[in-house]
Coordinates of C-alpha atoms in Angstrom, one line a residue:
Chain A
M1 CA -11.1 -26.3 -14.4
A2 CA -9.8 -28.0 -11.0
A3 CA -10.2 -26.0 -7.9
R4 CA -6.9 -25.0 -6.0
L5 CA -6.2 -23.3 -2.5
I6 CA -3.2 -22.8 -0.2
V7 CA -3.2 -21.1 3.0
H8 CA -0.4 -20.1 5.2
G9 CA 0.1 -19.4 9.0
G10 CA 3.2 -16.8 8.9
A11 CA 7.0 -16.9 8.2
G12 CA 9.0 -16.7 11.1
Q13 CA 11.0 -18.8 13.7
P14 CA 9.6 -22.4 14.5
C15 CA 7.1 -22.1 17.4
A16 CA 7.4 -25.8 19.2
S17 CA 4.6 -24.7 21.5
L18 CA 2.0 -23.8 19.0
A19 CA 3.0 -26.1 16.4
G20 CA 0.5 -28.7 16.6
A21 CA -2.4 -26.3 17.3
R22 CA -1.4 -24.6 14.0
R23 CA -1.1 -27.6 11.9
R24 CA -4.9 -28.6 13.0
G25 CA -5.9 -25.0 12.3
L26 CA -4.3 -24.6 8.9
G27 CA -5.8 -28.1 7.8
R28 CA -9.5 -26.8 9.1
A29 CA -8.9 -23.7 7.3
A30 CA -7.8 -25.3 4.0
E31 CA -10.8 -27.8 4.4
N32 CA -13.1 -24.9 4.9
G33 CA -11.9 -23.0 1.7
L34 CA -11.7 -26.2 -0.1
A35 CA -15.5 -27.2 0.5
I36 CA -16.5 -24.0 -0.9
L37 CA -14.6 -24.3 -3.9
L38 CA -15.6 -27.9 -4.6
G39 CA -19.3 -26.7 -4.1
G40 CA -18.5 -24.6 -7.1
G41 CA -18.5 -21.5 -4.7
A42 CA -16.0 -18.4 -5.9
A43 CA -12.4 -18.1 -4.9
L44 CA -13.1 -14.9 -3.1
D45 CA -15.4 -16.8 -0.7
A46 CA -12.9 -19.7 -0.3
V47 CA -10.0 -17.4 1.0
V48 CA -12.3 -15.2 3.1
A49 CA -13.6 -18.5 4.9
A50 CA -10.0 -19.8 5.4
V51 CA -8.7 -16.5 6.5
R52 CA -11.8 -16.2 8.8
E53 CA -11.1 -19.6 10.8
L54 CA -7.6 -18.7 11.0
E55 CA -8.6 -15.3 12.6
D56 CA -10.8 -17.2 15.2
D57 CA -8.1 -19.6 16.2
P58 CA -5.9 -18.1 19.0
A59 CA -3.0 -19.9 17.7
F60 CA -2.2 -17.1 14.9
N61 CA -1.4 -13.8 15.2
A62 CA -4.7 -12.4 13.7
G63 CA -7.8 -11.4 14.8
R64 CA -8.3 -13.5 18.1
G65 CA -4.6 -14.0 19.4
S66 CA -3.5 -11.0 17.6
C67 CA -0.1 -9.4 19.3
L68 CA -0.3 -6.2 21.3
N69 CA 1.0 -3.0 19.8
R70 CA 3.2 -0.5 22.3
D71 CA 0.4 0.6 24.1
G72 CA -0.9 -2.8 25.1
D73 CA -3.7 -2.5 22.5
I74 CA -4.8 -4.9 19.4
E75 CA -4.6 -3.1 15.9
M76 CA -5.0 -5.3 13.2
D77 CA -4.4 -5.1 9.3
A78 CA -6.3 -7.4 6.4
S79 CA -6.7 -7.1 3.0
L80 CA -8.2 -9.4 0.2
M81 CA -8.2 -9.1 -3.7
D82 CA -10.7 -10.4 -6.5
G83 CA -8.4 -11.6 -9.5
A84 CA -11.4 -11.3 -11.8
T85 CA -12.1 -7.5 -11.5
L86 CA -9.1 -6.3 -9.4
S87 CA -11.4 -5.0 -6.8
A88 CA -9.7 -4.8 -3.4
G89 CA -10.7 -4.2 0.1
A90 CA -8.2 -3.5 3.0
V91 CA -8.2 -2.2 6.4
G92 CA -5.3 -1.1 8.7
A93 CA -4.7 -0.5 12.1
V94 CA -8.1 -1.3 13.1
R95 CA -9.5 -2.0 16.6
G96 CA -12.6 -3.5 18.1
V97 CA -13.9 -5.7 15.1
R98 CA -13.9 -9.5 15.5
N99 CA -13.0 -10.3 12.0
P100 CA -11.0 -7.9 10.2
I101 CA -11.1 -9.8 6.8
L102 CA -14.9 -9.6 7.0
L103 CA -14.3 -5.7 7.4
A104 CA -12.0 -5.8 4.3
R105 CA -14.6 -7.8 2.3
A106 CA -17.1 -5.1 3.3
V107 CA -14.7 -2.4 2.2
L108 CA -14.4 -4.4 -1.3
S109 CA -18.2 -4.7 -1.5
E110 CA -19.1 -1.3 -0.8
G111 CA -16.8 -0.5 -3.6
R112 CA -15.9 3.2 -3.0
H113 CA -12.6 3.0 -1.1
V114 CA -9.9 0.3 -1.1
L115 CA -8.4 1.0 2.1
L116 CA -9.5 2.1 5.2
C117 CA -7.5 2.6 8.6
G118 CA -8.0 3.2 12.1
E119 CA -11.0 4.9 13.7
G120 CA -12.6 5.4 10.4
A121 CA -12.3 1.7 9.6
Q122 CA -13.8 1.0 13.0
R123 CA -16.9 3.2 12.4
F124 CA -17.2 1.4 8.9
A125 CA -17.4 -1.9 10.5
V126 CA -20.5 -0.5 13.0
A127 CA -22.2 0.9 10.1
C128 CA -22.0 -2.2 8.4
G129 CA -23.2 -4.2 11.3
L130 CA -20.5 -6.3 11.6
P131 CA -19.6 -8.0 15.0
S132 CA -17.5 -6.0 17.4
A133 CA -15.0 -7.1 19.8
T134 CA -13.5 -5.7 22.9
R135 CA -9.6 -6.1 23.5
E136 CA -10.3 -8.8 25.9
D137 CA -12.1 -10.9 23.4
L138 CA -9.3 -10.8 21.0
L139 CA -6.6 -11.0 23.8
V140 CA -5.1 -14.2 24.5
K141 CA -3.6 -15.2 27.7
T142 CA 0.3 -15.2 27.6
Q143 CA 0.3 -13.5 24.2
A144 CA 2.0 -10.5 25.4
D145 CA 5.7 -11.7 24.5
R146 CA 4.6 -14.4 22.2
W147 CA 4.7 -12.9 18.7
R148 CA 8.2 -12.0 19.0
D149 CA 9.6 -13.8 16.0
E150 CA 7.2 -16.6 15.6
G151 CA 5.2 -15.2 12.6
G152 CA 1.5 -16.1 13.0
T153 CA 0.2 -13.9 10.1
V154 CA -2.5 -15.8 8.1
G155 CA -3.2 -15.7 4.4
A156 CA -5.0 -17.7 1.6
V157 CA -4.9 -18.0 -2.3
A158 CA -7.4 -19.9 -4.3
L159 CA -8.4 -20.7 -7.7
D160 CA -12.3 -21.4 -8.3
R161 CA -13.5 -23.8 -10.8
A162 CA -14.7 -20.9 -13.1
G163 CA -11.2 -19.9 -13.4
H164 CA -11.2 -16.8 -10.7
L165 CA -8.6 -16.3 -8.6
A166 CA -8.4 -14.5 -5.2
A167 CA -6.1 -13.7 -2.2
A168 CA -6.4 -12.7 1.3
T169 CA -4.2 -11.7 4.2
S170 CA -4.7 -11.1 7.8
T171 CA -2.5 -10.3 10.7
G172 CA -2.5 -8.4 14.4
G173 CA 1.0 -6.8 13.0
T174 CA 4.4 -6.8 15.0
H175 CA 5.1 -7.1 18.5
K176 CA 5.1 -3.7 20.3
K177 CA 4.5 -2.1 17.0
H178 CA 3.9 1.8 17.0
P179 CA 0.4 2.5 17.2
G180 CA -1.4 3.2 13.7
R181 CA 1.6 1.2 11.9
V182 CA -0.1 -0.3 9.0
G183 CA 2.1 -3.4 7.5
D184 CA 2.1 -5.1 4.5
S185 CA -0.9 -7.3 5.4
A186 CA -3.2 -4.3 4.7
V187 CA -1.4 -3.1 1.4
I188 CA -2.6 -4.3 -2.1
G189 CA 0.3 -5.1 -3.9
A190 CA 2.5 -5.8 -0.7
G191 CA 0.7 -8.5 1.4
T192 CA -1.9 -9.3 -1.1
Y193 CA -2.5 -9.4 -5.0
A194 CA -4.7 -11.2 -7.4
D195 CA -5.0 -10.9 -11.2
D196 CA -6.9 -13.6 -13.0
A197 CA -4.6 -13.2 -16.0
L198 CA -1.5 -14.1 -14.0
G199 CA -2.0 -15.4 -10.4
A200 CA -2.7 -14.8 -6.8
A201 CA -0.1 -14.3 -3.9
S202 CA -0.2 -13.6 -0.3
A203 CA 2.9 -12.8 1.8
T204 CA 4.2 -13.0 5.5
G205 CA 7.5 -11.8 7.1
D206 CA 9.1 -8.4 7.6
G207 CA 6.2 -6.2 6.7
E208 CA 8.2 -3.2 6.0
A209 CA 10.7 -5.1 4.1
I210 CA 7.7 -6.4 1.9
L211 CA 6.2 -3.0 1.7
R212 CA 9.5 -1.5 0.2
V213 CA 9.6 -4.5 -2.5
T214 CA 5.9 -4.3 -3.4
L215 CA 6.3 -8.2 -2.8
A216 CA 3.3 -9.8 -3.9
F217 CA 2.5 -7.6 -6.9
R218 CA 6.2 -8.1 -7.9
A219 CA 5.8 -12.1 -7.6
V220 CA 2.4 -11.9 -9.7
S221 CA 3.6 -9.7 -12.3
E222 CA 6.4 -12.3 -13.0
L223 CA 4.0 -14.8 -13.7
G224 CA 2.4 -15.9 -16.6
D225 CA 4.0 -17.4 -20.0
G226 CA 4.3 -20.8 -18.3
K227 CA 6.9 -19.5 -15.6
D228 CA 7.2 -22.0 -12.9
P229 CA 5.7 -20.1 -9.8
A230 CA 8.0 -21.8 -7.5
V231 CA 10.8 -20.1 -9.1
V232 CA 9.0 -16.8 -9.2
A233 CA 8.2 -17.1 -5.4
R234 CA 11.9 -17.8 -4.5
R235 CA 13.3 -15.0 -6.8
A236 CA 10.7 -12.6 -5.1
L237 CA 12.0 -13.6 -1.9
T238 CA 15.8 -13.0 -3.1
A239 CA 14.5 -9.4 -4.0
L240 CA 13.0 -9.2 -0.5
K241 CA 16.2 -10.1 1.0
A242 CA 18.8 -8.2 -1.2
R243 CA 16.7 -5.1 -1.8
G244 CA 14.2 -5.0 0.9
R245 CA 16.5 -6.1 3.8
G246 CA 14.1 -8.7 5.0
E247 CA 12.9 -12.3 5.2
G248 CA 9.2 -13.7 4.9
G249 CA 7.4 -16.2 2.8
L250 CA 4.9 -16.3 0.0
I251 CA 2.3 -18.4 -1.4
I252 CA 1.0 -18.5 -5.0
V253 CA -1.3 -20.1 -7.2
D254 CA -1.1 -19.1 -10.8
S255 CA -3.9 -19.0 -13.3
L256 CA -2.8 -22.5 -14.5
G257 CA -3.9 -23.8 -11.0
R258 CA -0.2 -24.4 -10.1
T259 CA 0.5 -23.9 -6.4
A260 CA 3.8 -22.9 -4.9
F261 CA 5.0 -21.5 -1.5
A262 CA 8.7 -20.4 -0.4
R263 CA 10.2 -18.9 2.6
S264 CA 13.5 -17.5 3.5
T265 CA 12.8 -17.8 7.3
P266 CA 13.4 -21.0 8.9
S267 CA 9.8 -21.7 9.3
M268 CA 6.3 -21.2 7.5
A269 CA 3.4 -23.7 7.9
V270 CA 1.3 -24.1 4.9
A271 CA -1.8 -26.3 4.2
Y272 CA -3.0 -27.0 0.7
A273 CA -5.4 -29.4 -1.1
R274 CA -3.7 -32.0 -3.4
E275 CA -4.8 -33.0 -6.7
D276 CA -6.8 -35.9 -5.2
G277 CA -8.6 -33.5 -2.8
R278 CA -6.6 -34.3 0.5
I279 CA -5.5 -31.6 2.5
V280 CA -1.7 -31.7 3.2
V281 CA 0.0 -29.5 6.0
E282 CA 3.6 -28.7 6.0
D283 CA 5.9 -26.7 8.0
Chain B
M1 CA 25.5 13.1 -13.8
A2 CA 22.9 15.9 -14.9
A3 CA 20.3 16.4 -12.2
R4 CA 16.6 16.2 -13.1
L5 CA 13.3 16.8 -11.5
I6 CA 9.7 17.0 -12.4
V7 CA 6.7 18.0 -10.1
H8 CA 2.9 17.7 -10.8
G9 CA 0.1 19.2 -9.4
G10 CA -2.4 16.5 -9.8
A11 CA -4.4 14.8 -12.5
G12 CA -8.2 15.9 -13.0
Q13 CA -10.5 18.4 -14.7
P14 CA -8.8 21.7 -15.6
C15 CA -9.5 24.3 -12.8
A16 CA -9.7 27.6 -14.6
S17 CA -9.8 29.6 -11.4
L18 CA -6.6 28.4 -10.1
A19 CA -4.7 27.7 -13.0
G20 CA -2.5 30.6 -12.6
A21 CA -1.7 30.1 -9.1
R22 CA -1.0 26.4 -9.5
R23 CA 1.3 27.2 -12.3
R24 CA 3.4 29.6 -10.4
G25 CA 3.7 27.1 -7.4
L26 CA 4.7 24.6 -9.5
G27 CA 7.3 26.8 -10.9
R28 CA 8.5 27.5 -7.4
A29 CA 8.5 24.0 -6.2
A30 CA 10.7 22.9 -9.2
E31 CA 13.1 25.6 -8.6
N32 CA 13.3 24.8 -4.9
G33 CA 14.0 21.3 -6.0
L34 CA 16.4 22.0 -8.6
A35 CA 18.6 24.5 -6.3
I36 CA 19.1 21.6 -4.0
L37 CA 19.9 19.3 -7.0
L38 CA 22.4 21.8 -8.7
G39 CA 24.1 22.5 -5.1
G40 CA 24.9 18.8 -5.0
G41 CA 22.3 17.9 -2.7
A42 CA 20.2 14.3 -2.5
A43 CA 17.3 13.5 -4.8
L44 CA 15.3 12.8 -1.5
D45 CA 16.0 16.3 0.0
A46 CA 14.9 17.6 -3.6
V47 CA 11.5 16.0 -3.4
V48 CA 10.8 16.7 -0.1
A49 CA 11.7 20.4 -0.6
A50 CA 9.1 20.5 -3.7
V51 CA 6.5 18.7 -2.2
R52 CA 6.5 20.9 1.0
E53 CA 6.4 24.1 -1.0
L54 CA 3.3 22.5 -2.7
E55 CA 1.8 21.3 0.5
D56 CA 2.2 25.0 1.9
D57 CA 0.6 26.5 -1.3
P58 CA -3.3 26.8 -0.8
A59 CA -4.0 26.2 -4.3
F60 CA -3.3 22.2 -4.2
N61 CA -5.1 19.7 -2.3
A62 CA -2.1 18.8 0.1
G63 CA -1.1 20.2 3.5
R64 CA -2.7 23.4 3.7
G65 CA -5.7 23.5 1.3
S66 CA -6.7 20.0 1.5
C67 CA -10.0 18.7 1.0
L68 CA -12.9 17.9 3.5
N69 CA -13.5 14.4 4.3
R70 CA -17.1 13.4 5.2
D71 CA -17.0 14.7 8.4
G72 CA -15.9 18.1 7.5
D73 CA -12.3 17.1 8.7
I74 CA -9.0 17.3 7.0
E75 CA -7.1 14.1 6.8
M76 CA -3.9 13.8 4.7
D77 CA -1.6 11.0 3.1
A78 CA 1.8 11.3 2.0
S79 CA 4.7 8.9 1.2
L80 CA 8.4 9.2 -0.1
M81 CA 11.1 6.6 -1.2
D82 CA 14.9 6.8 -1.4
G83 CA 15.7 4.7 -4.7
A84 CA 19.0 4.1 -3.4
T85 CA 18.1 2.0 -0.4
L86 CA 14.3 1.5 -1.0
S87 CA 13.9 3.0 2.2
A88 CA 10.4 4.5 2.4
G89 CA 8.0 6.5 4.9
A90 CA 4.4 7.2 4.4
V91 CA 1.4 8.5 6.8
G92 CA -2.3 7.9 6.0
A93 CA -5.4 9.8 7.3
V94 CA -3.1 12.0 9.6
R95 CA -4.7 15.2 11.1
G96 CA -3.0 18.0 12.6
V97 CA 0.2 18.4 11.1
R98 CA 1.4 21.0 8.8
N99 CA 3.5 19.1 6.4
P100 CA 2.6 15.5 5.9
I101 CA 5.8 15.0 3.7
L102 CA 8.0 16.1 6.5
L103 CA 6.1 13.4 8.7
A104 CA 6.6 10.8 5.9
R105 CA 10.3 11.7 5.9
A106 CA 10.4 11.4 9.9
V107 CA 9.0 7.6 9.4
L108 CA 11.7 6.8 6.7
S109 CA 14.4 8.2 8.9
E110 CA 13.6 6.6 12.3
G111 CA 13.3 3.3 10.0
R112 CA 11.5 1.0 12.2
H113 CA 7.9 1.2 10.2
V114 CA 7.2 2.3 6.7
L115 CA 3.5 3.4 7.1
L116 CA 1.9 5.1 9.9
C117 CA -1.8 6.0 10.0
G118 CA -4.5 8.1 11.9
E119 CA -3.9 9.2 15.4
G120 CA -0.9 6.8 15.8
A121 CA 0.8 8.8 13.1
Q122 CA -0.2 12.2 14.6
R123 CA 1.3 11.1 17.7
F124 CA 4.4 10.3 15.9
A125 CA 4.8 13.7 14.6
V126 CA 4.0 15.1 18.3
A127 CA 7.2 12.8 19.2
C128 CA 9.2 14.1 16.5
G129 CA 8.7 17.7 17.2
L130 CA 7.1 18.4 13.9
P131 CA 5.2 21.6 13.7
S132 CA 1.3 20.7 14.5
A133 CA -1.9 22.6 12.6
T134 CA -5.4 22.9 13.5
R135 CA -8.0 22.0 10.9
E136 CA -8.4 25.9 10.7
D137 CA -4.8 26.3 9.8
L138 CA -5.0 23.7 7.0
L139 CA -8.5 25.1 5.9
V140 CA -8.6 27.3 3.0
K141 CA -12.1 29.4 2.4
T142 CA -14.1 28.0 -0.2
Q143 CA -12.5 24.9 -0.4
A144 CA -15.4 22.7 0.9
D145 CA -16.5 22.1 -2.7
R146 CA -13.3 22.9 -4.4
W147 CA -11.8 19.6 -5.3
R148 CA -14.4 17.6 -6.4
D149 CA -12.8 16.8 -9.9
E150 CA -10.0 19.3 -10.0
G151 CA -7.2 17.2 -8.8
G152 CA -4.8 19.1 -6.7
T153 CA -2.7 16.0 -5.4
V154 CA 1.0 17.0 -5.6
G155 CA 4.1 14.8 -6.4
A156 CA 7.9 15.0 -7.2
V157 CA 10.5 12.9 -8.8
A158 CA 14.3 13.4 -8.9
L159 CA 17.5 12.2 -10.0
D160 CA 20.6 13.6 -8.2
R161 CA 24.2 14.4 -9.4
A162 CA 25.2 11.0 -7.7
G163 CA 22.8 9.0 -9.9
H164 CA 20.6 8.5 -7.0
L165 CA 16.5 8.5 -7.3
A166 CA 13.7 9.6 -5.1
A167 CA 9.8 10.1 -5.4
A168 CA 7.3 11.8 -3.2
T169 CA 3.5 12.4 -3.0
S170 CA 1.1 14.4 -0.9
T171 CA -2.6 14.7 -0.8
G172 CA -5.6 15.7 1.0
G173 CA -7.4 13.0 -0.7
T174 CA -10.8 12.9 -2.1
H175 CA -13.8 15.3 -1.6
K176 CA -16.3 13.9 1.1
K177 CA -14.1 10.4 1.7
H178 CA -14.9 8.4 4.4
P179 CA -12.8 9.0 7.7
G180 CA -10.0 6.8 7.8
R181 CA -9.7 6.4 3.9
V182 CA -6.0 6.0 2.9
G183 CA -5.2 6.4 -0.9
D184 CA -2.7 5.7 -3.2
S185 CA -0.8 8.7 -2.1
A186 CA 0.3 7.2 1.3
V187 CA 1.0 3.6 -0.5
I188 CA 4.5 2.6 -1.4
G189 CA 4.0 1.0 -4.9
A190 CA 0.8 2.6 -5.7
G191 CA 1.4 6.5 -5.2
T192 CA 5.1 6.4 -5.1
Y193 CA 8.1 4.4 -6.1
A194 CA 11.8 4.8 -6.5
D195 CA 14.6 2.2 -7.2
D196 CA 17.9 3.6 -8.3
A197 CA 18.3 0.6 -10.8
L198 CA 15.3 1.4 -12.9
G199 CA 13.7 4.7 -12.2
A200 CA 11.2 6.8 -10.0
A201 CA 7.6 7.6 -10.4
S202 CA 4.8 9.7 -8.5
A203 CA 1.0 9.0 -9.5
T204 CA -2.2 11.1 -9.1
G205 CA -5.8 10.3 -10.0
D206 CA -8.5 8.0 -9.1
G207 CA -6.5 6.7 -5.9
E208 CA -8.5 3.4 -5.6
A209 CA -7.8 2.4 -9.2
I210 CA -4.4 3.4 -8.7
L211 CA -4.1 1.1 -5.5
R212 CA -5.6 -1.8 -7.5
V213 CA -3.1 -1.8 -10.2
T214 CA -0.1 -1.0 -8.3
L215 CA 0.5 2.1 -10.6
A216 CA 3.9 3.5 -9.5
F217 CA 5.8 0.2 -9.1
R218 CA 3.8 -1.1 -12.3
A219 CA 5.6 1.8 -14.0
V220 CA 9.0 1.5 -12.5
S221 CA 9.4 -2.2 -13.0
E222 CA 8.8 -1.8 -16.6
L223 CA 11.6 0.8 -17.2
G224 CA 15.2 -0.4 -17.6
D225 CA 16.8 -2.0 -20.9
G226 CA 16.7 1.4 -22.6
K227 CA 12.6 1.7 -22.5
D228 CA 11.1 5.1 -23.1
P229 CA 9.8 6.2 -20.0
A230 CA 7.0 8.2 -22.0
V231 CA 6.1 4.9 -23.2
V232 CA 6.1 3.1 -20.1
A233 CA 3.9 6.1 -18.4
R234 CA 1.2 5.6 -21.1
R235 CA 1.1 1.6 -21.0
A236 CA 0.8 2.1 -17.2
L237 CA -2.1 4.5 -17.7
T238 CA -3.8 2.2 -20.1
A239 CA -3.8 -0.5 -17.5
L240 CA -5.0 1.8 -15.0
K241 CA -8.0 2.7 -17.2
A242 CA -8.7 -0.9 -18.6
R243 CA -7.9 -2.9 -15.4
G244 CA -8.2 -0.4 -12.6
R245 CA -11.4 1.4 -14.0
G246 CA -10.0 4.7 -13.3
E247 CA -8.2 7.9 -14.9
G248 CA -4.8 9.5 -13.5
G249 CA -1.5 11.0 -14.5
L250 CA 2.2 9.8 -13.9
I251 CA 5.4 11.6 -13.8
I252 CA 8.6 9.5 -14.3
V253 CA 12.4 10.0 -14.0
D254 CA 14.5 7.1 -15.0
S255 CA 18.0 6.1 -14.1
L256 CA 19.4 7.4 -17.1
G257 CA 17.8 10.9 -16.2
R258 CA 15.1 10.8 -19.0
T259 CA 12.1 12.6 -17.5
A260 CA 8.2 11.7 -18.9
F261 CA 4.7 12.7 -17.8
A262 CA 1.5 11.2 -18.9
R263 CA -2.3 11.7 -18.0
S264 CA -5.3 10.2 -19.0
T265 CA -7.5 12.9 -17.7
P266 CA -8.4 16.1 -19.5
S267 CA -5.6 18.0 -17.2
M268 CA -2.3 17.7 -15.1
A269 CA 0.0 20.6 -14.5
V270 CA 3.7 19.7 -14.5
A271 CA 6.6 21.7 -14.0
Y272 CA 10.2 20.4 -14.8
A273 CA 14.1 21.6 -15.4
R274 CA 15.0 21.3 -18.9
E275 CA 18.7 20.4 -19.9
D276 CA 19.9 24.1 -19.8
G277 CA 18.2 24.4 -16.5
R278 CA 15.2 26.5 -17.4
I279 CA 11.9 25.6 -15.6
V280 CA 9.1 24.8 -17.9
V281 CA 5.4 24.7 -16.7
E282 CA 3.0 22.8 -18.8
D283 CA -0.7 21.7 -18.5

């Protein structure tokens, strides 16, 4: 089976000042993920590698470069899901960790729980020996007002050569959010879903609207029976607007290896691997 | 339209010592909810009243009587959803509040966010002027080891005379859970979902498995087209077992007013209003 990967850098308004940096970052993330897949690696490893690259990149609102909450603190959300087993790991409103996606992966690997939030999630990170990060490590100059409508959530979906799917999502959340706010990026079914039988999806956009319509599961559950994933993605965004009262974007790979992306926002940068292995970056 | 209501007291092993108290509590909760519906009140008010009654009842693992986490603390999850608007409110791993369902309702009413967790959720409760509760207020003697396999999560779904649906769920979570663990009861789509066009559901059981299969939304999305809600509930529990690797129970009311409940566990107590208005309690 041919490997497939698509990554996104968040749905929102176009961001002129970061456009170049984001395109380069998404290209690198897609390359990192694709290299793992082409080496015979697992979809789960590929999406984690891609999202980790974007968390480390200050041009995105995830990990380093995350936006500030109402208190001026950084609290991050991340989740990932293994389509082979439906095993999932997620963290919400977590502080003090460098890579929330690695913490979500540790939650998945440990296996007892799916979602850890707040201080308890941070304690789990310490117990796992994951690298910590101070607010200053994560803070990027000029970011205080940067993320108002400019997206910057990141996500990845992949199909590996063994036919397994995975999805991952990570974000700093929304500008001046209430402390303890957990958005769709931490919620399996809303921001992230993967099921080998159907497909994998990562969502971005108005987090509360995405939660109301359970966007990622809604899209994935419509796949199968040969349905076009691009049509499914657009239909899901129609529900997001009509029922959830919000805008956003979605990346999908189905179990046949067909990738799709769609957005109802003015902009969402994505990078994906073409059939010939070349990485394409699009706004 | 005839009003409909069904409440549950958690899926799990039968609990001989609490069976009588639970039956009485579920009956009272159903009566409280039904009185609101028969007075022309909203489904959302009815499910909140029913769940609040069960949170105040020490025979259930929600609000007062919640189980202890690994640290010996009480951290609670709750969520509710309005099927008319898909508006939702939820709290996860929250301490120090007497009625998590009232806090979830305050999150819904405030409208900016859907899910608040941990200390931030508690701060929101204080800002809203909701009654606080110390660990000792919530703690019930002998509960330390009470909840091992005995369920006790609570939930309610209702259809009001205006044809609107609502669902609500509340829990103290799992015995000796990791601090910060948030389960399905706080997650819209997993523990709770309501959509006037289809139906409303509240889930209980293995929370992590319920999260993996997005159980409540999975069930609600299968309703419609005249499908029997009892069949839908059983199918959803089959997916919970086969794909999510867990057991649980589900209560449903569809947009036609048909109620159903199902469980894959040995026991789940429920109470519901018959067409003649009599409250029936069943194990």
